[in-house]
Coordinates of C-alpha atoms and ligand atoms in Angstrom, one line a residue:
M8 CA 64.6 -14.9 17.0
A9 CA 67.1 -14.1 19.7
M10 CA 70.1 -15.4 17.9
T11 CA 70.2 -13.6 14.6
G12 CA 68.4 -10.3 15.4
S13 CA 66.5 -10.2 12.1
T14 CA 65.3 -13.0 9.9
K15 CA 67.9 -14.1 7.4
Y16 CA 66.8 -15.1 3.9
I17 CA 68.7 -17.8 2.1
F18 CA 67.9 -18.6 -1.5
V19 CA 68.8 -21.9 -3.2
T20 CA 68.9 -21.8 -7.0
G21 CA 69.9 -24.5 -9.4
G22 CA 72.0 -24.4 -12.5
V23 CA 73.2 -26.7 -15.4
T24 CA 70.5 -29.3 -15.0
S25 CA 67.5 -30.2 -13.0
S26 CA 67.4 -33.0 -10.3
L27 CA 70.6 -32.0 -8.7
G28 CA 69.0 -32.2 -5.2
K29 CA 68.3 -28.6 -4.2
G30 CA 65.7 -30.0 -1.8
I31 CA 68.2 -32.2 0.0
I32 CA 70.9 -29.4 0.1
S33 CA 68.3 -27.0 1.5
A34 CA 67.1 -29.5 4.1
S35 CA 70.7 -30.4 5.0
L36 CA 71.7 -26.8 5.5
A37 CA 68.5 -26.2 7.5
K38 CA 69.4 -29.3 9.7
L39 CA 72.9 -27.9 10.4
L40 CA 71.5 -24.5 11.4
Q41 CA 68.8 -26.1 13.5
A42 CA 71.4 -28.3 15.2
R43 CA 73.1 -25.1 16.3
G44 CA 70.0 -24.0 18.0
F45 CA 68.6 -21.7 15.3
T46 CA 65.0 -21.7 14.2
V47 CA 64.7 -22.5 10.5
T48 CA 62.0 -23.1 7.9
I49 CA 62.2 -24.0 4.3
Q50 CA 60.0 -23.0 1.5
K51 CA 59.7 -24.2 -2.1
L52 CA 58.8 -21.9 -5.0
D53 CA 57.6 -23.9 -8.0
P54 CA 57.6 -22.2 -11.4
Y55 CA 54.7 -24.2 -13.0
I56 CA 51.2 -22.8 -13.6
N57 CA 49.2 -25.4 -11.6
V58 CA 47.9 -23.7 -8.5
D59 CA 49.3 -26.6 -6.5
P60 CA 50.6 -30.1 -7.3
G61 CA 47.4 -31.7 -6.1
T62 CA 46.1 -32.1 -9.6
L63 CA 49.3 -33.5 -11.0
N64 CA 49.7 -37.1 -12.0
P65 CA 52.5 -38.7 -9.9
Y66 CA 54.4 -39.5 -13.1
E67 CA 55.0 -35.7 -13.5
H68 CA 56.6 -34.7 -10.2
G69 CA 56.3 -37.8 -7.9
E70 CA 54.2 -37.8 -4.8
C71 CA 52.0 -35.0 -3.6
F72 CA 52.9 -34.2 0.0
V73 CA 50.1 -33.1 2.4
T74 CA 50.7 -30.8 5.3
E75 CA 48.9 -30.5 8.6
D76 CA 46.8 -27.6 7.4
G77 CA 45.7 -29.6 4.3
A78 CA 47.9 -28.1 1.6
E79 CA 48.7 -30.3 -1.3
T80 CA 52.4 -29.6 -1.9
D81 CA 55.6 -30.6 -3.6
L82 CA 57.4 -33.7 -2.4
D83 CA 60.4 -31.6 -1.3
L84 CA 58.3 -30.5 1.7
G85 CA 58.4 -34.1 2.8
H86 CA 62.2 -33.9 2.9
Y87 CA 62.0 -30.7 4.9
E88 CA 59.8 -32.3 7.5
R89 CA 61.7 -35.5 7.7
F90 CA 65.0 -33.6 8.2
L91 CA 63.8 -30.9 10.6
D92 CA 60.9 -32.7 12.4
V93 CA 58.9 -29.4 12.2
P94 CA 55.6 -29.3 10.3
T95 CA 55.3 -27.2 7.2
S96 CA 52.1 -25.5 5.9
Q97 CA 50.6 -24.0 2.8
A98 CA 53.0 -21.0 3.2
N99 CA 55.9 -23.3 2.6
N100 CA 55.0 -24.1 -1.1
V101 CA 54.0 -21.5 -3.7
T102 CA 53.6 -22.0 -7.4
T103 CA 53.4 -19.6 -10.3
G104 CA 49.8 -20.6 -10.6
R105 CA 49.0 -19.4 -7.1
I106 CA 51.0 -16.2 -7.5
Y107 CA 49.1 -15.3 -10.7
Q108 CA 45.8 -16.4 -9.2
N109 CA 46.3 -14.0 -6.2
V110 CA 47.4 -11.1 -8.5
I111 CA 44.4 -11.6 -10.8
N112 CA 42.0 -11.8 -7.9
K113 CA 43.4 -8.6 -6.6
E114 CA 43.1 -7.0 -10.0
R115 CA 39.4 -8.1 -10.2
R116 CA 38.8 -6.5 -6.7
G117 CA 40.2 -3.3 -8.0
E118 CA 43.1 -3.3 -5.6
Y119 CA 45.6 -2.0 -8.2
L120 CA 43.6 1.3 -8.5
G121 CA 43.6 1.4 -12.3
K122 CA 47.3 0.6 -12.8
T123 CA 48.5 -1.7 -15.6
V124 CA 49.2 -5.0 -13.9
Q125 CA 52.6 -6.3 -14.9
V126 CA 55.2 -9.0 -14.2
I127 CA 57.4 -6.4 -12.7
P128 CA 56.4 -5.1 -10.1
H129 CA 53.1 -6.9 -9.4
I130 CA 54.1 -10.5 -9.9
T131 CA 57.5 -10.0 -8.4
D132 CA 55.9 -8.1 -5.4
E133 CA 53.6 -11.1 -4.9
I134 CA 56.5 -13.5 -4.9
K135 CA 58.4 -11.3 -2.4
R136 CA 55.3 -11.1 -0.2
H137 CA 55.2 -14.9 -0.1
I138 CA 58.9 -15.2 0.6
Q139 CA 58.7 -12.8 3.5
A140 CA 55.4 -14.1 4.9
L141 CA 57.3 -16.8 6.8
G142 CA 59.9 -14.3 8.0
R143 CA 57.2 -11.9 9.2
K144 CA 55.9 -14.5 11.7
G145 CA 58.9 -13.4 13.8
I146 CA 59.8 -16.9 14.9
Y147 CA 62.4 -17.9 12.4
D148 CA 66.1 -17.0 12.4
F149 CA 66.4 -18.4 8.9
V150 CA 64.0 -18.8 6.0
I151 CA 65.5 -20.9 3.3
T152 CA 63.8 -20.5 -0.1
E153 CA 64.3 -23.2 -2.7
V154 CA 63.5 -22.1 -6.3
G155 CA 62.4 -25.0 -8.4
G156 CA 63.6 -25.4 -12.0
T157 CA 66.9 -24.3 -13.5
V158 CA 68.3 -20.8 -13.8
G159 CA 67.9 -19.7 -17.4
D160 CA 64.4 -21.2 -17.8
I161 CA 61.9 -18.7 -19.0
E162 CA 59.4 -19.6 -16.2
S163 CA 61.8 -19.0 -13.3
L164 CA 62.8 -15.5 -14.5
P165 CA 60.3 -13.7 -12.2
Y166 CA 61.6 -15.6 -9.2
V167 CA 65.3 -14.7 -9.9
E168 CA 64.2 -11.1 -10.4
A169 CA 62.4 -11.2 -7.0
I170 CA 65.6 -12.5 -5.4
R171 CA 67.6 -9.7 -7.0
Q172 CA 65.2 -7.1 -5.6
L173 CA 65.2 -8.6 -2.1
K174 CA 69.0 -8.8 -2.1
W175 CA 69.1 -5.2 -3.0
E176 CA 66.6 -4.2 -0.3
K177 CA 67.8 -6.4 2.5
G178 CA 71.6 -6.4 1.9
R179 CA 73.4 -8.6 4.3
D180 CA 70.2 -10.3 5.5
C181 CA 70.1 -12.2 2.2
L182 CA 72.3 -14.9 0.7
T183 CA 72.2 -16.9 -2.5
I184 CA 73.4 -20.5 -2.8
H185 CA 73.7 -21.8 -6.4
L186 CA 73.8 -25.5 -6.9
T187 CA 75.5 -26.7 -10.0
L188 CA 77.0 -29.8 -11.6
L189 CA 80.6 -30.7 -12.4
P190 CA 80.3 -33.3 -15.2
F191 CA 82.9 -36.0 -15.4
L192 CA 84.4 -36.7 -18.8
Q193 CA 85.2 -40.4 -18.9
T194 CA 87.6 -40.1 -21.8
S195 CA 89.8 -37.5 -20.3
G196 CA 89.1 -38.5 -16.7
E197 CA 88.4 -35.0 -15.8
L198 CA 85.7 -33.0 -14.0
K199 CA 84.7 -29.9 -16.0
T200 CA 83.9 -26.5 -14.5
K201 CA 82.7 -24.7 -17.6
P202 CA 79.0 -25.5 -17.2
T203 CA 79.2 -24.0 -13.7
Q204 CA 80.9 -20.9 -15.0
H205 CA 78.2 -20.5 -17.6
S206 CA 75.4 -21.0 -15.2
V207 CA 76.8 -18.4 -12.8
K208 CA 77.1 -16.0 -15.8
E209 CA 73.5 -16.7 -16.6
L210 CA 72.6 -15.8 -13.0
L211 CA 74.8 -12.7 -13.2
S212 CA 73.1 -11.6 -16.4
L213 CA 69.9 -11.5 -14.3
G214 CA 71.6 -9.4 -11.7
V215 CA 72.2 -12.0 -9.0
Q216 CA 75.7 -12.8 -7.8
P217 CA 75.7 -16.1 -5.9
D218 CA 77.5 -16.0 -2.5
V219 CA 78.0 -19.8 -2.2
L220 CA 78.4 -22.4 -4.9
V221 CA 77.6 -26.0 -4.1
C222 CA 79.0 -28.3 -6.8
R223 CA 77.5 -31.7 -7.3
T224 CA 80.1 -34.2 -8.5
E225 CA 80.5 -38.0 -8.8
H226 CA 84.3 -37.8 -8.1
P227 CA 86.4 -35.7 -5.7
M228 CA 87.2 -32.3 -7.0
Q229 CA 90.8 -32.0 -8.2
K230 CA 93.3 -29.8 -6.6
G231 CA 93.0 -26.2 -7.5
M232 CA 89.5 -26.6 -8.8
K233 CA 87.8 -24.6 -6.1
E234 CA 90.2 -21.8 -6.6
K235 CA 89.6 -21.9 -10.4
I236 CA 85.8 -21.8 -9.9
A237 CA 86.2 -19.0 -7.3
L238 CA 88.2 -16.9 -9.7
F239 CA 85.7 -17.2 -12.6
C240 CA 82.6 -16.9 -10.5
N241 CA 83.5 -14.1 -8.0
V242 CA 83.2 -16.2 -4.9
D243 CA 85.7 -17.1 -2.1
A244 CA 87.3 -20.5 -2.6
T245 CA 85.9 -21.4 0.9
A246 CA 82.5 -20.7 -0.5
V247 CA 82.9 -23.4 -3.2
I248 CA 81.4 -26.5 -1.6
E249 CA 82.0 -29.9 -3.0
S250 CA 78.9 -32.1 -2.8
R251 CA 79.8 -35.7 -3.7
D252 CA 77.2 -38.3 -4.4
A253 CA 76.2 -39.8 -1.1
E254 CA 75.3 -43.4 -0.1
T255 CA 72.0 -42.0 1.4
I256 CA 70.4 -38.6 1.5
Y257 CA 70.7 -38.8 5.3
D258 CA 74.5 -38.5 4.9
V259 CA 74.3 -35.1 3.2
P260 CA 74.0 -33.0 6.4
L261 CA 77.2 -34.5 7.7
L262 CA 79.0 -34.2 4.3
M263 CA 77.9 -30.5 4.2
Q264 CA 79.2 -30.0 7.7
D265 CA 82.6 -31.5 6.8
E266 CA 82.7 -29.1 3.8
G267 CA 81.8 -26.2 6.1
L268 CA 78.6 -25.1 4.3
D269 CA 76.9 -23.8 7.5
Q270 CA 80.1 -22.0 8.6
V271 CA 80.4 -20.2 5.3
V272 CA 76.7 -19.3 5.4
L273 CA 76.9 -17.9 8.9
R274 CA 80.0 -16.0 8.2
K275 CA 78.6 -14.4 5.1
L276 CA 75.5 -13.4 6.9
G277 CA 77.6 -11.7 9.5
I278 CA 76.7 -14.0 12.4
E279 CA 79.9 -14.4 14.3
V280 CA 78.7 -16.0 17.6
F281 CA 76.9 -19.3 17.4
P282 CA 76.8 -22.6 19.3
E283 CA 78.3 -25.8 17.8
A284 CA 75.9 -28.1 16.0
D285 CA 74.7 -31.0 18.0
L286 CA 74.1 -33.8 15.5
A287 CA 74.3 -36.7 18.0
P288 CA 70.7 -37.9 17.5
W289 CA 71.1 -37.7 13.7
K290 CA 74.3 -39.7 13.9
D291 CA 72.5 -42.2 16.1
F292 CA 69.8 -42.6 13.5
L293 CA 72.5 -43.1 10.8
R294 CA 74.3 -45.7 12.9
R295 CA 71.1 -47.8 13.2
Y296 CA 70.3 -47.2 9.5
K297 CA 73.6 -48.2 8.2
H298 CA 74.5 -51.1 10.5
P299 CA 71.3 -53.1 10.7
G300 CA 71.3 -56.4 12.7
G301 CA 69.1 -58.1 10.2
E302 CA 66.9 -57.7 7.1
V303 CA 63.3 -57.9 6.1
H304 CA 61.6 -58.0 2.7
I305 CA 58.4 -56.0 2.2
G306 CA 56.3 -55.8 -0.9
L307 CA 55.0 -52.4 -1.8
V308 CA 52.0 -52.9 -4.2
G309 CA 51.1 -49.9 -6.3
K310 CA 50.4 -48.7 -9.8
Y311 CA 53.3 -46.2 -10.1
V312 CA 56.1 -48.5 -8.9
E313 CA 58.3 -47.7 -11.9
L314 CA 58.7 -44.3 -10.4
H315 CA 59.7 -44.6 -6.7
D316 CA 59.2 -40.9 -6.1
A317 CA 55.5 -41.5 -6.4
Y318 CA 55.7 -43.3 -3.1
K319 CA 58.5 -41.2 -1.6
S320 CA 57.1 -40.7 1.9
I321 CA 56.1 -44.4 2.2
K322 CA 59.6 -45.5 1.2
E323 CA 61.3 -43.1 3.7
A324 CA 58.8 -44.1 6.5
L325 CA 59.8 -47.7 5.9
E326 CA 63.4 -46.8 6.1
H327 CA 63.0 -44.8 9.3
A328 CA 61.1 -47.8 10.7
G329 CA 63.9 -50.1 9.6
A330 CA 66.4 -48.0 11.4
A331 CA 64.2 -47.9 14.5
N332 CA 64.1 -51.7 14.5
E333 CA 67.8 -51.9 13.5
T334 CA 66.9 -53.9 10.5
K335 CA 67.4 -53.3 6.8
V336 CA 64.1 -53.0 5.0
H337 CA 64.2 -54.2 1.4
I338 CA 61.3 -53.0 -0.7
K339 CA 60.0 -55.2 -3.5
W340 CA 58.2 -52.9 -5.8
V341 CA 55.2 -54.8 -7.1
H342 CA 53.1 -53.5 -10.0
S343 CA 49.4 -53.9 -9.0
E344 CA 48.3 -54.0 -12.7
K345 CA 50.4 -57.1 -13.3
L346 CA 49.1 -59.1 -10.3
T347 CA 46.6 -61.9 -10.9
A348 CA 45.2 -64.8 -8.9
K349 CA 47.5 -67.0 -10.9
N350 CA 50.8 -65.3 -10.3
I351 CA 50.2 -63.9 -6.9
A352 CA 52.0 -66.6 -4.9
K353 CA 55.0 -66.2 -7.2
Q354 CA 55.0 -62.4 -6.9
L355 CA 54.4 -62.1 -3.2
G356 CA 55.8 -65.4 -1.9
G357 CA 58.5 -65.1 0.7
L358 CA 57.7 -61.5 1.5
A359 CA 57.5 -60.8 5.3
G360 CA 55.0 -58.0 4.9
I361 CA 52.8 -56.4 2.3
L362 CA 51.9 -52.8 2.0
V363 CA 49.2 -51.7 -0.4
A364 CA 49.6 -48.1 -1.5
P365 CA 47.2 -45.1 -1.9
G366 CA 45.9 -44.1 -5.3
F367 CA 43.1 -42.8 -7.4
G368 CA 41.1 -44.5 -10.2
H369 CA 40.5 -48.1 -11.1
R370 CA 43.8 -48.9 -12.8
G371 CA 45.5 -51.7 -10.9
I372 CA 42.6 -52.1 -8.3
E373 CA 42.0 -55.8 -8.9
G374 CA 45.7 -56.6 -8.4
K375 CA 45.6 -54.7 -5.1
I376 CA 42.6 -56.7 -4.0
E377 CA 44.4 -60.0 -5.0
A378 CA 47.4 -58.9 -2.9
I379 CA 45.2 -58.2 0.1
R380 CA 43.4 -61.6 -0.2
Y381 CA 46.9 -63.2 -0.3
A382 CA 48.0 -61.3 2.8
R383 CA 44.8 -62.1 4.6
E384 CA 44.6 -65.8 3.8
N385 CA 48.3 -66.4 4.3
K386 CA 48.5 -64.4 7.5
V387 CA 51.2 -62.1 6.1
P388 CA 51.5 -58.8 8.0
F389 CA 49.6 -56.1 6.0
L390 CA 49.4 -52.4 6.0
G391 CA 46.8 -50.7 3.8
I392 CA 47.0 -47.0 3.3
C393 CA 44.0 -44.9 2.1
L394 CA 43.1 -46.7 -1.2
G395 CA 45.0 -49.7 0.3
M396 CA 42.6 -49.7 3.2
Q397 CA 39.6 -49.2 1.0
C398 CA 40.7 -52.2 -1.1
A399 CA 41.0 -54.3 2.1
V400 CA 37.4 -53.4 2.9
I401 CA 36.3 -54.4 -0.7
E402 CA 38.2 -57.6 -0.5
F403 CA 36.7 -58.6 2.8
G404 CA 33.2 -57.7 1.6
R405 CA 33.5 -59.8 -1.5
N406 CA 35.4 -62.8 -0.2
V407 CA 34.4 -63.1 3.4
L408 CA 31.1 -61.4 3.8
G409 CA 29.8 -62.7 0.5
L410 CA 28.8 -59.2 -0.8
E411 CA 29.0 -60.0 -4.4
G412 CA 30.3 -57.2 -6.6
A413 CA 31.2 -55.1 -3.6
N414 CA 33.3 -52.1 -4.6
S415 CA 34.1 -48.5 -4.1
A416 CA 31.7 -46.0 -5.7
E417 CA 34.8 -44.5 -7.2
M418 CA 35.5 -47.6 -9.3
D419 CA 31.9 -48.7 -10.0
A420 CA 29.1 -46.1 -9.6
N421 CA 26.5 -48.9 -10.0
T422 CA 28.0 -51.5 -7.6
P423 CA 25.3 -53.4 -5.7
H424 CA 27.4 -53.0 -2.5
P425 CA 29.1 -49.6 -2.3
V426 CA 31.1 -50.5 0.8
I427 CA 33.3 -47.5 0.1
A428 CA 31.2 -44.5 -0.8
M429 CA 31.6 -40.8 -1.4
M430 CA 31.1 -38.5 1.5
E431 CA 27.9 -36.4 1.3
E432 CA 29.7 -33.1 1.4
Q433 CA 31.9 -34.2 -1.5
K434 CA 29.0 -34.9 -3.8
K435 CA 28.2 -31.3 -4.7
I436 CA 31.9 -30.4 -5.4
E437 CA 32.8 -29.8 -9.0
N438 CA 36.3 -28.4 -8.9
K439 CA 39.1 -31.0 -8.7
G440 CA 41.9 -28.9 -7.0
G441 CA 42.1 -28.7 -3.3
T442 CA 38.6 -30.1 -2.7
M443 CA 39.3 -33.5 -1.1
R444 CA 39.2 -34.2 2.6
L445 CA 42.6 -32.8 3.3
G446 CA 45.0 -32.4 6.2
A447 CA 44.9 -33.3 9.9
Y448 CA 41.8 -34.8 11.5
P449 CA 41.4 -36.4 15.0
C450 CA 40.8 -40.1 15.4
L451 CA 39.7 -42.1 18.5
L452 CA 41.2 -45.6 18.9
K453 CA 39.6 -48.4 20.8
E454 CA 41.6 -49.8 23.7
G455 CA 42.8 -53.3 23.4
T456 CA 43.3 -53.2 19.7
K457 CA 46.5 -53.4 17.6
A458 CA 46.1 -49.8 16.6
F459 CA 45.9 -48.7 20.2
A460 CA 49.0 -50.8 21.0
V461 CA 50.8 -49.1 18.1
Y462 CA 50.1 -45.5 19.2
G463 CA 49.9 -46.2 23.0
K464 CA 47.1 -43.6 23.3
K465 CA 43.4 -43.1 22.5
Q466 CA 43.3 -39.9 20.6
I467 CA 45.6 -39.3 17.6
T468 CA 45.6 -37.0 14.6
E469 CA 46.7 -38.0 11.1
R470 CA 46.6 -36.4 7.7
H471 CA 44.1 -37.2 5.0
R472 CA 43.7 -36.9 1.2
H473 CA 40.7 -38.7 -0.2
R474 CA 37.1 -38.3 -1.3
Y475 CA 35.7 -41.7 -0.4
E476 CA 35.0 -43.4 2.9
F477 CA 34.0 -46.6 4.6
N478 CA 30.2 -46.8 4.2
N479 CA 28.8 -47.0 7.7
A480 CA 25.7 -48.7 6.4
Y481 CA 27.8 -51.9 6.4
I482 CA 29.5 -51.4 9.7
D483 CA 27.7 -54.1 11.7
Q484 CA 28.3 -56.7 9.0
Y485 CA 32.0 -56.0 9.0
R486 CA 32.2 -56.0 12.8
N487 CA 30.4 -59.3 13.1
G488 CA 32.4 -60.8 10.2
G489 CA 35.7 -60.0 11.9
M490 CA 37.0 -56.9 10.2
L491 CA 36.8 -54.4 13.1
P492 CA 36.5 -50.6 12.8
V493 CA 38.9 -49.7 15.6
G494 CA 39.5 -46.0 14.9
T495 CA 36.8 -43.4 14.1
N496 CA 36.6 -39.7 13.8
P497 CA 35.0 -38.5 17.0
Q498 CA 32.8 -35.8 15.3
T499 CA 31.7 -37.6 12.1
Q500 CA 32.0 -41.3 13.1
L501 CA 33.8 -41.9 9.8
V502 CA 35.9 -45.1 10.0
E503 CA 39.6 -44.3 10.0
V504 CA 41.2 -47.6 11.0
V505 CA 40.1 -51.2 10.4
E506 CA 41.9 -54.4 11.5
L507 CA 41.3 -58.1 11.2
Q508 CA 40.5 -60.1 14.3
D509 CA 41.9 -63.3 13.1
H510 CA 45.2 -62.3 11.8
P511 CA 48.7 -61.6 13.3
W512 CA 48.9 -58.0 12.0
F513 CA 46.4 -56.7 9.4
V514 CA 45.7 -52.9 9.6
G515 CA 44.1 -50.6 7.1
V516 CA 44.1 -46.8 7.7
Q517 CA 42.1 -44.3 5.8
Y518 CA 44.7 -41.6 6.5
H519 CA 48.3 -41.2 5.4
P520 CA 50.7 -42.0 8.3
E521 CA 53.7 -41.8 6.0
Y522 CA 53.5 -37.9 5.9
K523 CA 54.3 -37.8 9.6
S524 CA 57.4 -40.1 9.8
T525 CA 60.6 -38.2 10.4
V526 CA 64.2 -39.1 11.2
A527 CA 63.7 -37.9 14.8
K528 CA 60.3 -39.6 15.1
P529 CA 59.8 -42.6 12.9
H530 CA 56.1 -43.3 12.7
P531 CA 54.8 -46.0 15.1
L532 CA 52.5 -47.6 12.6
F533 CA 55.5 -48.3 10.3
I534 CA 57.7 -49.3 13.2
H535 CA 55.1 -51.9 14.3
F536 CA 54.4 -53.1 10.8
V537 CA 58.1 -53.7 10.2
K538 CA 58.3 -55.4 13.6
A539 CA 55.4 -57.7 12.7
A540 CA 57.1 -58.5 9.4
M541 CA 60.3 -59.3 11.3
A542 CA 58.4 -61.6 13.6
A543 CA 56.6 -63.3 10.8
Q544 CA 59.9 -63.9 9.0
G545 CA 61.7 -64.9 12.1
A546 CA 59.2 -67.5 13.2
P547 CA 59.7 -70.8 11.3
T548 CA 56.0 -71.3 11.5
E549 CA 53.4 -72.2 8.9
V550 CA 53.1 -68.4 8.3
K551 CA 56.4 -68.3 6.6
E552 CA 55.9 -71.6 4.8
Q553 CA 52.5 -70.5 3.5
A554 CA 53.9 -67.2 2.4
K555 CA 56.4 -69.0 0.3
A556 CA 54.0 -71.5 -1.1
Ligands
LIG19 N1 40.9 -42.6 -4.4 C1 40.5 -42.8 -3.0 C2 39.7 -41.7 -2.5 O1 39.7 -40.6 -3.0 C3 41.8 -43.0 -2.1 C4 42.7 -41.8 -2.1 C5 44.1 -42.1 -1.6 O2 44.5 -43.2 -1.6 N2 44.8 -41.0 -1.3 O3 39.0 -41.8 -1.5

């Protein structure tokens, strides 16, 4: 922490409405500071009572992002990692549920020495402890803390109170950025500032004066508007930042740089001497991303496809891989529940690659299996992730090895062929939250395989989130039949990667490669999958003709 002397705490709150993109603004500011040579981490505080988002249905808050240390976290942590290329951990995501659980556990242990345990100071102290835990590591110049929800919500009150207290205690080491919306009135053709004024008033009533206002807007701010907001909200006009809708989230760091967000933040935190930001690699990524030399169409088969956020990391990983290959990846979102043997050729025909997504429960399973059969038989490049890999194993068992009724024990407890079965240590677990096989595990790849060609090395580590596994009782049958287990866990011999011998590119992985794809390091598995799709599409062979048939 040579550059700032002490850790600086930046809080990002939201006003007027939810979904304004606090995560992207936080990640963009972090990127700008990192590009100046500072060390930065970002943390998300979520005001809901779930202990973590692992038990949430993806329809609620989108995908659950898994960290190296096996924390099930909010999808914003995915943005943080993709922007910064630095791993996050359990400490980077805290919910009200966890805060209360910790406080109640302490109370049960008698740690409050007979005191009445209250929201203030005990809950707020626990929140402050979590905020500062990252700073205390002594490695970060900046800890950016994003508070979920909208200021004024009952459930976010303790967080705003914790910010008020920390600002009081730490003075110039703290700064608050408030993100608001400037609605556009079509009839009068005007942007309106009143909701921003009211939102700041709300924050002021809780004792917090924002230092910087970032205003989301669909249209350029009119002349004098920054001054007007500054006057009503007690901030400098230079600290009113316009945040126009961007073509892609990856433009936002550059837009924020143009608006001087990082400059204002540094100035207000009293940091006068700092290097210029080096965004050359970021700009290089954007150039490849925005000016592709070709295009490729990939089908993403899943049961939550109406809500793209449910597959956020997969979508972003495909885009990173597209940029790496200088090609535009078009995703066709295919609903697995609607796929049947009858409509499959119509639904998937013409696609250059098929990705079958992770998931839980039996809904949409048979459609996923049909999609895999189609990819296998028509030699369409295929990537199966977690449940997608498990379905590939089921499909191969049923349709190639003749294992009638083969299934995962998750879908059919009485299947005659449980080719996917529950791990022994999972069988005794009763609680749902945080009990899966989670986080990073090593995997050994066999030389001479596609997987080895992808990674270019023998030992890899990838992140997991599942309860079921390839059943090793069937391993010889699969190997002899042509579905090869090419990656295994060196300690447990659990199968992590399978691939088809007789296919241009068919890979199933038990882990989640999507969590590790970043702008700086697009994931090799996605890069090679997109490359295989480009090759399949480029070649005027029977592959393409069959895919269209
Ligand atoms: N439901 C499967 C399991 O628990 C797959 C999980 C996943 O796709 N993340 O093993």
